XYZ file of C-alpha atoms in Angstrom:
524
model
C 27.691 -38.214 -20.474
C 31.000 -37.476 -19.596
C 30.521 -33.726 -20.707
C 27.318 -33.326 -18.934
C 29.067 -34.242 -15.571
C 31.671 -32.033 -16.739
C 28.920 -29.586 -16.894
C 28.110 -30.059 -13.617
C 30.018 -28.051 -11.415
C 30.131 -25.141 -13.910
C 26.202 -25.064 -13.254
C 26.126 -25.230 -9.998
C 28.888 -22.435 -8.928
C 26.785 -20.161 -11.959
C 23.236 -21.391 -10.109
C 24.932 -19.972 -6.470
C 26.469 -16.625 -8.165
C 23.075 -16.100 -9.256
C 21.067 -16.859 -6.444
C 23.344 -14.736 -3.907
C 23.210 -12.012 -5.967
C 19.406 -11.763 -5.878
C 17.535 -8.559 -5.477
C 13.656 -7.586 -4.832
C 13.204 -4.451 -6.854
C 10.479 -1.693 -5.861
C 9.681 -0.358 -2.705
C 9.360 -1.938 0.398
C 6.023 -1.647 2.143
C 5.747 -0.242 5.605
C 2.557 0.345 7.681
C 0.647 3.359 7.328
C -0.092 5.535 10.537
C -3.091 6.571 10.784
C -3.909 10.142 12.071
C -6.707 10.277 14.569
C -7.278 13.084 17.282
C -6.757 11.772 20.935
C -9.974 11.642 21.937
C -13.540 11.690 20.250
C -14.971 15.057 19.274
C -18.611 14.138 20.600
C -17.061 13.005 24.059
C -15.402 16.832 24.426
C -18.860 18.344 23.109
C -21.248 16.438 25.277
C -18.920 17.944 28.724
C -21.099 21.013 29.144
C -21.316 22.962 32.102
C -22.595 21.087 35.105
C -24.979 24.873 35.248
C -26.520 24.183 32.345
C -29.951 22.554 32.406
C -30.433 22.142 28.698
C -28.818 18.801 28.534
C -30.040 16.578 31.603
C -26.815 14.103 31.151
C -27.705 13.038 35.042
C -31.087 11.049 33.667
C -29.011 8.923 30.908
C -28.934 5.250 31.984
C -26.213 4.700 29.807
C -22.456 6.631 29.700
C -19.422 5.727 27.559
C -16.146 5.617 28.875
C -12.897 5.827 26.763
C -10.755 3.678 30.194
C -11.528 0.450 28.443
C -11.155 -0.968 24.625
C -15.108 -2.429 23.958
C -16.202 -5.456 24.498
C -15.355 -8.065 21.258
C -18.593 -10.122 21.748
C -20.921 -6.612 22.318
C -24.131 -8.186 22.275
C -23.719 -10.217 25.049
C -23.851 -6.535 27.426
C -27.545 -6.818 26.609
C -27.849 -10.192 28.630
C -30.507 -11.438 26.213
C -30.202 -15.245 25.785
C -32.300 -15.124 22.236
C -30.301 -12.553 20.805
C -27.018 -14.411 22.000
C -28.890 -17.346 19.855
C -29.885 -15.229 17.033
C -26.276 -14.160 15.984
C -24.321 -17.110 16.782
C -26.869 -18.722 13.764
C -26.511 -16.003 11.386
C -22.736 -15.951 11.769
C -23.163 -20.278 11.171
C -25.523 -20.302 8.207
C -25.769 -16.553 6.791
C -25.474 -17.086 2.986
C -23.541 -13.840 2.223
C -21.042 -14.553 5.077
C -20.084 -17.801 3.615
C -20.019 -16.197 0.435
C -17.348 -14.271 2.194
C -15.398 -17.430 3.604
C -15.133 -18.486 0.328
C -13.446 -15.881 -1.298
C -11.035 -16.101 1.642
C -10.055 -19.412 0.172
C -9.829 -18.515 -3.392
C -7.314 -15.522 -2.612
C -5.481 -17.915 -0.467
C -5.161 -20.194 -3.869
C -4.033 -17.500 -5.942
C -0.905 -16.467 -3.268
C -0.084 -20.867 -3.710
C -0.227 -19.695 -7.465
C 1.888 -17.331 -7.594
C 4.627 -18.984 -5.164
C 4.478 -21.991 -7.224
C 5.985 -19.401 -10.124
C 9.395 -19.403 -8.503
C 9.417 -23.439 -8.079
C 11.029 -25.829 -10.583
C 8.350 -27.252 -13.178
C 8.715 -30.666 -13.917
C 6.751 -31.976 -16.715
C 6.636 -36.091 -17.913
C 5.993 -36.574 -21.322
C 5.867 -39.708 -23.699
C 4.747 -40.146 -27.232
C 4.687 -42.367 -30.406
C 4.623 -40.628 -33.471
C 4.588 -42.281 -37.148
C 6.805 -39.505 -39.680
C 8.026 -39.775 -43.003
C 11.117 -37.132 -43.105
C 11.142 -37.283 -47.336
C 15.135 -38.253 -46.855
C 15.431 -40.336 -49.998
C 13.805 -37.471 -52.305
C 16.692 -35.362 -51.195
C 19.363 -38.518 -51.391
C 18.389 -38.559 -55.238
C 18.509 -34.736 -55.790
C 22.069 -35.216 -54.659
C 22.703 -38.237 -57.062
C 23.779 -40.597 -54.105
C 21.723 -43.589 -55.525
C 22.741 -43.084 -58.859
C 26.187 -43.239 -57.504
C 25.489 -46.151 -54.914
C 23.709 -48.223 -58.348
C 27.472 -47.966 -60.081
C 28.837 -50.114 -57.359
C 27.061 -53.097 -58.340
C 26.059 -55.920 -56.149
C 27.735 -53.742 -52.971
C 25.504 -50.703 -54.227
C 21.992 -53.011 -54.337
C 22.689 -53.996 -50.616
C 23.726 -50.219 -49.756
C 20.353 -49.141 -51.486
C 18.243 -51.828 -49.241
C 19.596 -50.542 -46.531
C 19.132 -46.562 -47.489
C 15.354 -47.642 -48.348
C 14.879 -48.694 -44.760
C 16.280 -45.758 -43.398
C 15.021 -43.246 -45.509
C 11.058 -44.886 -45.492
C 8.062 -44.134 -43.347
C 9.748 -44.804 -39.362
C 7.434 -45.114 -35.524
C 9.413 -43.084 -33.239
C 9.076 -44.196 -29.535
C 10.221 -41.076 -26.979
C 9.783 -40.950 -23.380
C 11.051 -38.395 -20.633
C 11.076 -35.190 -18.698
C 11.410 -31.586 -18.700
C 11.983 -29.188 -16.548
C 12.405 -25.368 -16.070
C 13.412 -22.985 -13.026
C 12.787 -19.072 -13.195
C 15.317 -17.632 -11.452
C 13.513 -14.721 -9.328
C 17.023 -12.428 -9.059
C 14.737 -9.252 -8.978
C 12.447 -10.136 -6.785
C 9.585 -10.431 -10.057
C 8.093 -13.619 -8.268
C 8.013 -13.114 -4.828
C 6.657 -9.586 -4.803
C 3.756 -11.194 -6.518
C 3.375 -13.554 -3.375
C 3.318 -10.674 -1.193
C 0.752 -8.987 -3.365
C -1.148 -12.157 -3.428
C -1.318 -12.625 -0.080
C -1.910 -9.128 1.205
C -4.855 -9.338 -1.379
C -5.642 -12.997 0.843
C -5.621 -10.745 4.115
C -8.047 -8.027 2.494
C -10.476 -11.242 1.532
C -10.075 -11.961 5.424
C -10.957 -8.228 6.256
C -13.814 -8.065 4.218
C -15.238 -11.263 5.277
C -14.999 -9.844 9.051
C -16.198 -6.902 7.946
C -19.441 -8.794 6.736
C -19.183 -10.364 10.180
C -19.319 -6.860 11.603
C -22.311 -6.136 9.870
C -24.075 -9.129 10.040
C -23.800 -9.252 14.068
C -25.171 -5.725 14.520
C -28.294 -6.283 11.676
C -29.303 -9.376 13.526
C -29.353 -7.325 16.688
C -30.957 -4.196 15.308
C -33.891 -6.295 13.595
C -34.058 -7.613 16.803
C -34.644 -4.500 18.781
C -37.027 -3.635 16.352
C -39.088 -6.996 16.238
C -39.137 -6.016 20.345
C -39.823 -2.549 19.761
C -42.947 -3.196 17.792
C -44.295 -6.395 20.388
C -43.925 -3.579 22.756
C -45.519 -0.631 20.952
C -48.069 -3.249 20.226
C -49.144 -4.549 23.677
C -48.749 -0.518 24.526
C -51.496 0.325 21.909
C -53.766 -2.626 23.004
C -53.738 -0.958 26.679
C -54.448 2.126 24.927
C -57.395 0.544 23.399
C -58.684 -0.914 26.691
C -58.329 2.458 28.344
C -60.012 3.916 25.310
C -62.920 1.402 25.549
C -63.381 2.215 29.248
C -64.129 6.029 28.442
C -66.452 4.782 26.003
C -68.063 3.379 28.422
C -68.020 5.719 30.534
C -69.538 8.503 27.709
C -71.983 5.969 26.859
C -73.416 6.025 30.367
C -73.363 9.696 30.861
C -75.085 10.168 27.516
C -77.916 7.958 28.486
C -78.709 9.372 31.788
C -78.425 12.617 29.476
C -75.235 14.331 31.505
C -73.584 14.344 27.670
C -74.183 14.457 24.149
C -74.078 11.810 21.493
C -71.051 13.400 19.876
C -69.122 13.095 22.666
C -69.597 9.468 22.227
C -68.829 9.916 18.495
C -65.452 11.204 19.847
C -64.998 8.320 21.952
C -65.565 5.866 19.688
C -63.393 7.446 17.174
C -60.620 7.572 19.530
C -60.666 3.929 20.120
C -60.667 3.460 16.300
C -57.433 5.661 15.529
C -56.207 3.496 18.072
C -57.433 0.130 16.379
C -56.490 1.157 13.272
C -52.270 0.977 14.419
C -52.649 -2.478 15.319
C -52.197 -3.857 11.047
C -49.638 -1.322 10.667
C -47.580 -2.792 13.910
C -48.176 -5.982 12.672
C -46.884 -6.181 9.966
C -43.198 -4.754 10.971
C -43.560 -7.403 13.350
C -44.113 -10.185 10.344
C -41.250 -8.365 8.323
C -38.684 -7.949 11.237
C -39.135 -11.949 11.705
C -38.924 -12.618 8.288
C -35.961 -10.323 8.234
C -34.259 -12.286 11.068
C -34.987 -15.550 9.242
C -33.178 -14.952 6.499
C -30.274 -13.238 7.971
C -29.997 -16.691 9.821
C -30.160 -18.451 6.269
C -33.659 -19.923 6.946
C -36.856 -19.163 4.979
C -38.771 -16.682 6.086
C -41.099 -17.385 8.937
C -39.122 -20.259 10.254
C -39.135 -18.196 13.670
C -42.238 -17.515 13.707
C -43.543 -19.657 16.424
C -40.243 -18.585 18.363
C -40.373 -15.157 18.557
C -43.860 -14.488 18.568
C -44.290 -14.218 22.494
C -43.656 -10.409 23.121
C -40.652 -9.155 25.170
C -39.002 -6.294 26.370
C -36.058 -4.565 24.074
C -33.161 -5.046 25.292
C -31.946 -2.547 27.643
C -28.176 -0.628 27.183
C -25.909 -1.524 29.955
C -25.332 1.365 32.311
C -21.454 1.356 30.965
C -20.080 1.533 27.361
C -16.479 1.118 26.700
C -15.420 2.812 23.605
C -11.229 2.688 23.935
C -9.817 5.546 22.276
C -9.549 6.482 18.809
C -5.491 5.381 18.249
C -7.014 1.675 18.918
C -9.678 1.842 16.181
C -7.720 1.007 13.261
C -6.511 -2.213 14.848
C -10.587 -2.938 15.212
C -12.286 -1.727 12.560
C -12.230 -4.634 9.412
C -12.435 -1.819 6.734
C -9.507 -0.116 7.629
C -7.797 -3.105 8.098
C -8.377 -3.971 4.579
C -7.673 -0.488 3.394
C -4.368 -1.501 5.029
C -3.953 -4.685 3.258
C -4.728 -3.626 -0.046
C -2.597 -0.466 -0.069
C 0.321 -3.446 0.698
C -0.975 -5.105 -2.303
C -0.827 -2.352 -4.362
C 2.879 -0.730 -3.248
C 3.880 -4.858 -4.321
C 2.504 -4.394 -7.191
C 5.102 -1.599 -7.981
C 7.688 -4.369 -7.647
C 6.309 -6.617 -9.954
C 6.328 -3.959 -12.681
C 9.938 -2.971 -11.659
C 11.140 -5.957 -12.337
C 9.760 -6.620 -15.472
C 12.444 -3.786 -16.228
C 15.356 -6.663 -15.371
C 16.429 -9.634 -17.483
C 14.247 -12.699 -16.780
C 16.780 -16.195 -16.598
C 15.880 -19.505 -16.446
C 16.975 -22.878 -16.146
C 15.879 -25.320 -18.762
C 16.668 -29.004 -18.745
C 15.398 -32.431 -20.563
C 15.975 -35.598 -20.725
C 14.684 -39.120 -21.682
C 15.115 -42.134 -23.953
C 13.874 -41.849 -27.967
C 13.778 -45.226 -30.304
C 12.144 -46.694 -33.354
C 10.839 -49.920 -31.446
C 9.282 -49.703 -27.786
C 11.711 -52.328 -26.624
C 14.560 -50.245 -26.956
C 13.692 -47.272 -24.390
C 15.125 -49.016 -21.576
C 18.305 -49.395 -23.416
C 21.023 -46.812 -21.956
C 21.810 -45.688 -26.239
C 18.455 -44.884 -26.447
C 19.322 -41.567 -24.063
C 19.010 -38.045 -24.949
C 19.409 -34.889 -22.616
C 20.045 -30.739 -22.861
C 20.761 -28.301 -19.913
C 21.427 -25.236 -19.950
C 20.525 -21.715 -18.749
C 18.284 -18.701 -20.921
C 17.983 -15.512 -20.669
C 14.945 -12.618 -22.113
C 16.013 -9.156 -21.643
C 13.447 -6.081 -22.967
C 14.691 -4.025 -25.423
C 12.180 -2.331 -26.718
C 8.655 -2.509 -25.797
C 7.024 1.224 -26.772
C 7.235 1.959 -23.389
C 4.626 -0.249 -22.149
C 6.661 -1.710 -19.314
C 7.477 1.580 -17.735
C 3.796 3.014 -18.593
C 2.976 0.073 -16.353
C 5.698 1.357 -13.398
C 3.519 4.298 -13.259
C 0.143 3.044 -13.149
C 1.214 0.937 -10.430
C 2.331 3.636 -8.901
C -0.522 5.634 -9.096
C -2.649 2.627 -7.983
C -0.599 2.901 -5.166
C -0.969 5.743 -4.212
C -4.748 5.963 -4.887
C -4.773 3.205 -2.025
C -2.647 4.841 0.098
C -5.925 7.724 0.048
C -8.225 5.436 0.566
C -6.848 4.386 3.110
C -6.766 7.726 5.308
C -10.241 8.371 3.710
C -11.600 5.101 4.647
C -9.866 6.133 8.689
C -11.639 9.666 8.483
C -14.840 7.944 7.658
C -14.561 5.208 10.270
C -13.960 8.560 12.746
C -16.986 10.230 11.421
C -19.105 6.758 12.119
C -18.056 7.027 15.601
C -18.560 10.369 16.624
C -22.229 10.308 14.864
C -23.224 7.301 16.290
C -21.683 8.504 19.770
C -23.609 11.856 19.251
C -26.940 9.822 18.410
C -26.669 7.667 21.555
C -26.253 10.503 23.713
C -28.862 12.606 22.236
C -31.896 9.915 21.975
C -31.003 9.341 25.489
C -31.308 12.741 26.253
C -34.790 12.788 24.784
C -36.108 9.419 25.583
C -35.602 11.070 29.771
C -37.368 14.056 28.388
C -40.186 12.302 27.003
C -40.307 9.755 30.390
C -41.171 13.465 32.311
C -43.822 13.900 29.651
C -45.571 10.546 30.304
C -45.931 11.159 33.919
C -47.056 14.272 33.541
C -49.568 13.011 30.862
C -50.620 10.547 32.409
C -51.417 13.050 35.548
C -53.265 15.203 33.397
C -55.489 12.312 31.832
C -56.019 11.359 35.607
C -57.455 15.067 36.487
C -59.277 15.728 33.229
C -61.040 12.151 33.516
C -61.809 12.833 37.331
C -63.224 16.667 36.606
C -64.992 14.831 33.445
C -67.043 12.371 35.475
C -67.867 15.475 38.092
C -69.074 17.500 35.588
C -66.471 20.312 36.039
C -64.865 19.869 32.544
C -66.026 19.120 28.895
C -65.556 15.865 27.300
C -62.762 17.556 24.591
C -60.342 17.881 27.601
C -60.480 14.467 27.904
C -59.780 13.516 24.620
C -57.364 15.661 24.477
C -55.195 14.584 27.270
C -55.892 10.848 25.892
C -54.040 11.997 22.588
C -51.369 13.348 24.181
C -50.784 10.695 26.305
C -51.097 7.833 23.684
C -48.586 9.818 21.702
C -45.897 10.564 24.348
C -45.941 6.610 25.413
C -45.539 5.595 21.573
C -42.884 8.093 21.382
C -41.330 6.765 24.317
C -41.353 3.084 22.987
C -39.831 4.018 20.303
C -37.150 6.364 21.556
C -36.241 2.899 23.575
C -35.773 1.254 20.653
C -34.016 3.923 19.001
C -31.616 3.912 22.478
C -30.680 0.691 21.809
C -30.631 0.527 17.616
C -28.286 3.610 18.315
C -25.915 1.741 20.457
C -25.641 -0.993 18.205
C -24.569 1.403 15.807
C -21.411 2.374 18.344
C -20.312 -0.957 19.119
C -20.657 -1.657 14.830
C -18.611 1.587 14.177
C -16.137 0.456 16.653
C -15.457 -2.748 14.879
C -15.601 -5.519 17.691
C -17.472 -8.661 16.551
C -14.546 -10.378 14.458
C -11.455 -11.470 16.310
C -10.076 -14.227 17.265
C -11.593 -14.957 20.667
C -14.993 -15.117 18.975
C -16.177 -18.890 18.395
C -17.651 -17.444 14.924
C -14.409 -16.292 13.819
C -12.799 -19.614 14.523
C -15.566 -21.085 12.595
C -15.188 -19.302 9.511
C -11.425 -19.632 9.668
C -11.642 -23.410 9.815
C -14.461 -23.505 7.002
C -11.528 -21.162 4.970
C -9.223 -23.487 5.325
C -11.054 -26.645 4.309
């Protein structure tokens, strides 16, 4: 005892030398900048001449503006209470997104696993074992009891007590260990910052999923509206359809038509009849699809969503921000980001596998041949003392490992300007389809009014004899076209700006209730 306190100072001034002379090998990470233009490409091409009439940018009922960064919670510009509803349950009870939150919490375990390698390890142990060590066969080899059986009666006693000693013993041993890595290069903690940069790209990915989750839910539900409307559009239709039948029914009987023409009636209203199973059933799949993106069976909303309403219209202002704020938004690049940090800390960790690895090893306990006597102060037994591993050789492996990390590295460092250049494209070609459908959903307004003008004046000249029945049916077709194209370029209006607000990222920080949700399901 009174060399292990001895010891004691020695230990401690070699512990400090070590610890302030501690390193972190590899390179340091530092942020990548990401190069993006200073405005969008498709807001400089869409500025045509005010001269040109090609591109009627005056009827649009919706413009972007690059003043403001967009709006986190997106879907609330289309004031639509059931869509509000719809995405604040899928981002509760979506299966995939809690998938998500639970990988958050398993990388956030492994960066508590690898800190915990650059913490002391203390270990409790305690055992009985029953040994026979074979002593006395090697006591007779050496001729000690023929020597101890020439001292006579002092020799039997001696040989009683060498029996004892030498025979089958229970060995009673309690105590500790314990062992320190001393991280001088850094090996250790460069692993925690790989492990949790690794933790953040779990994060990213699960808003990412967020991202995409939010703007499914709403695009289903455009659809689901899209289709109720197309619907009740087609049933009009049908009415209209059934009134010209009518009509040709009652000139053909007083003989002012033919029979075919009521042929081409009737067939009219059955083209028209024969959409209705076909817009059914996206209505049955876009509720079913909204059920389960909710986490509910399919046709739970059935009875909810069955009543028919408009789509929901695109607010007459779009904030974009410009493009030097999208890599702050957008979740992929964001992990791109963390996972190029996990990789340049990986180049660390192989460094210093380079550099002698020294730890500090200690135990100490009590050890006796009766149970009783572990308590007893004799009965101790300790060792201390420092170790050290250094490589020598290893074939190379260890340095074949510095440059695969390296090249990991720098594989993520190009995915991450790739993944940047794609989130650019995203923008620009959902930017380019907003303005474009918009473009031809005014267009195709024009053409329903003027359709429907023509129907008017054919159906008029029709019933006064002036014009054959084809005319008719003719403007009919091109009527019931022209308003099912316009539905659907409605829909298509708002799907497309779903798909801006998506490829601009918003939907996953912190000031969304969702978010704090997630984070507190993480966590627990």
């Amino acid at each position: 005892m009174r060399e292990a306190i001895e010891m004691k100072p020695r230990l401690s001034i070699l512990m400090l030398a070590l610890l302030t002379s501690a390193c972190t090998v590899g390179p340091d990470y530092k942020a990548p900048s990401a190069d993006v233009p200073e405005v969008w490409s498709d807001t400089q091409r869409s500025q045509n001449p005010q001269n040109d009439p090609r591109v009627p940018h005056a009827d649009a009922p919706s413009v972007v503006q690059t003043a403001a960064d967009p709006d986190p919670r997106w879907w609330k510009q289309f004031n639509d209470p059931m869509l509000d509803s719809l995405i604040d349950r899928a981002a509760a009870g979506n299966l995939n997104l809690q998938q998500a939150v639970l990988r958050i919490a398993q990388a956030r375990e492994q960066s508590v696993s690898a800190a915990a390698q650059g913490l002391p390890q203390v270990n409790a142990s305690a055992s009985v074992m029953r040994e026979q060590l074979g002593l006395k066969g090697i006591l007779q080899s050496q001729g000690v009891y023929n020597q101890i059986d020439q001292l006579g009666a002092q020799g039997a006693t001696l040989r009683q007590g060498l029996d004892s000693a030498t025979g089958p013993a229970t060995i009673y041993q309690d105590g500790f260990d314990a062992s320190w890595e001393l991280d001088l290069f850094g090996r250790v903690r460069r692993s925690v910052e790989s492990a949790n940069a690794q933790a953040e790209a779990e994060m990213e990915s699960r808003n990412d999923a967020l991202v995409s989750l939010e703007s499914e839910v709403a695009r289903t539900y455009a659809q689901l509206r899209g289709a109720q409307s197309i619907k009740q559009i087609t049933l009009a239709e049908i009415d209209a359809e059934q009134q010209i039948l009518d009509l040709t029914r009652e000139q053909a009987r007083v003989g002012l038509t033919s029979q075919q023409d009521v042929q081409s009636a009737s067939a009219q209203v059955g083209t028209l009849q024969a959409q209705l199973p076909t817009l059914d059933a996206q209505i049955a799949q876009a509720l079913n699809g909204l059920a389960v993106l909710i986490g509910s069976p399919p046709g739970t909303l059935d009875a909810e969503l069955s009543d028919a309403r408009a789509v929901p219209p695109v607010p007459p202002m779009v904030p974009i921000g410009l493009p030097s704020t999208l890599a702050r938004r957008r979740p992929d690049i964001r992990r791109a980001e963390a996972q190029l940090h996990a990789a340049t800390a990986e180049v660390g960790v192989a460094v210093a596998q380079l550099y002698p690895d020294i730890s500090l090893t200690g135990q100490v306990g009590t050890r006796a041949l009766k149970a009783n006597y572990l308590a007893r102060w004799s009965s101790l037994f300790w060792s201390v003392g420092p170790s050290i591993s250094l490589p020598i050789f290893e074939g190379g492996a260890l340095r074949a490992n510095i440059r695969i990390s390296k090249a990991e590295a720098a594989q993520a460092g190009l995915a991450y300007r790739q993944t940047v250049l794609n989130a650019l494209q995203d923008v620009d070609n959902a930017l380019i389809s907003y303005r474009t459908e918009q473009d031809r959903r005014a267009a195709l307004v024009r053409t329903v009014d003027a359709n429907q003008i023509s129907l008017q004046l054919a159906t008029d000249a029709y019933r006064k004899g002036i014009t054959a029945f084809v005319t008719v049916l003719d403007a009919e077709r091109q009527l019931a076209q022209t308003r099912e194209q316009l539905a659907q370029s409605t829909v298509n209006v708002t799907t497309d700006l779903i798909a801006v607000y998506k490829s601009l990222g918003g939907g996953w920080q912190d000031d969304d209730p969702n978010v704090a949700q997630a984070q507190k399901d993480a966590r627990s």
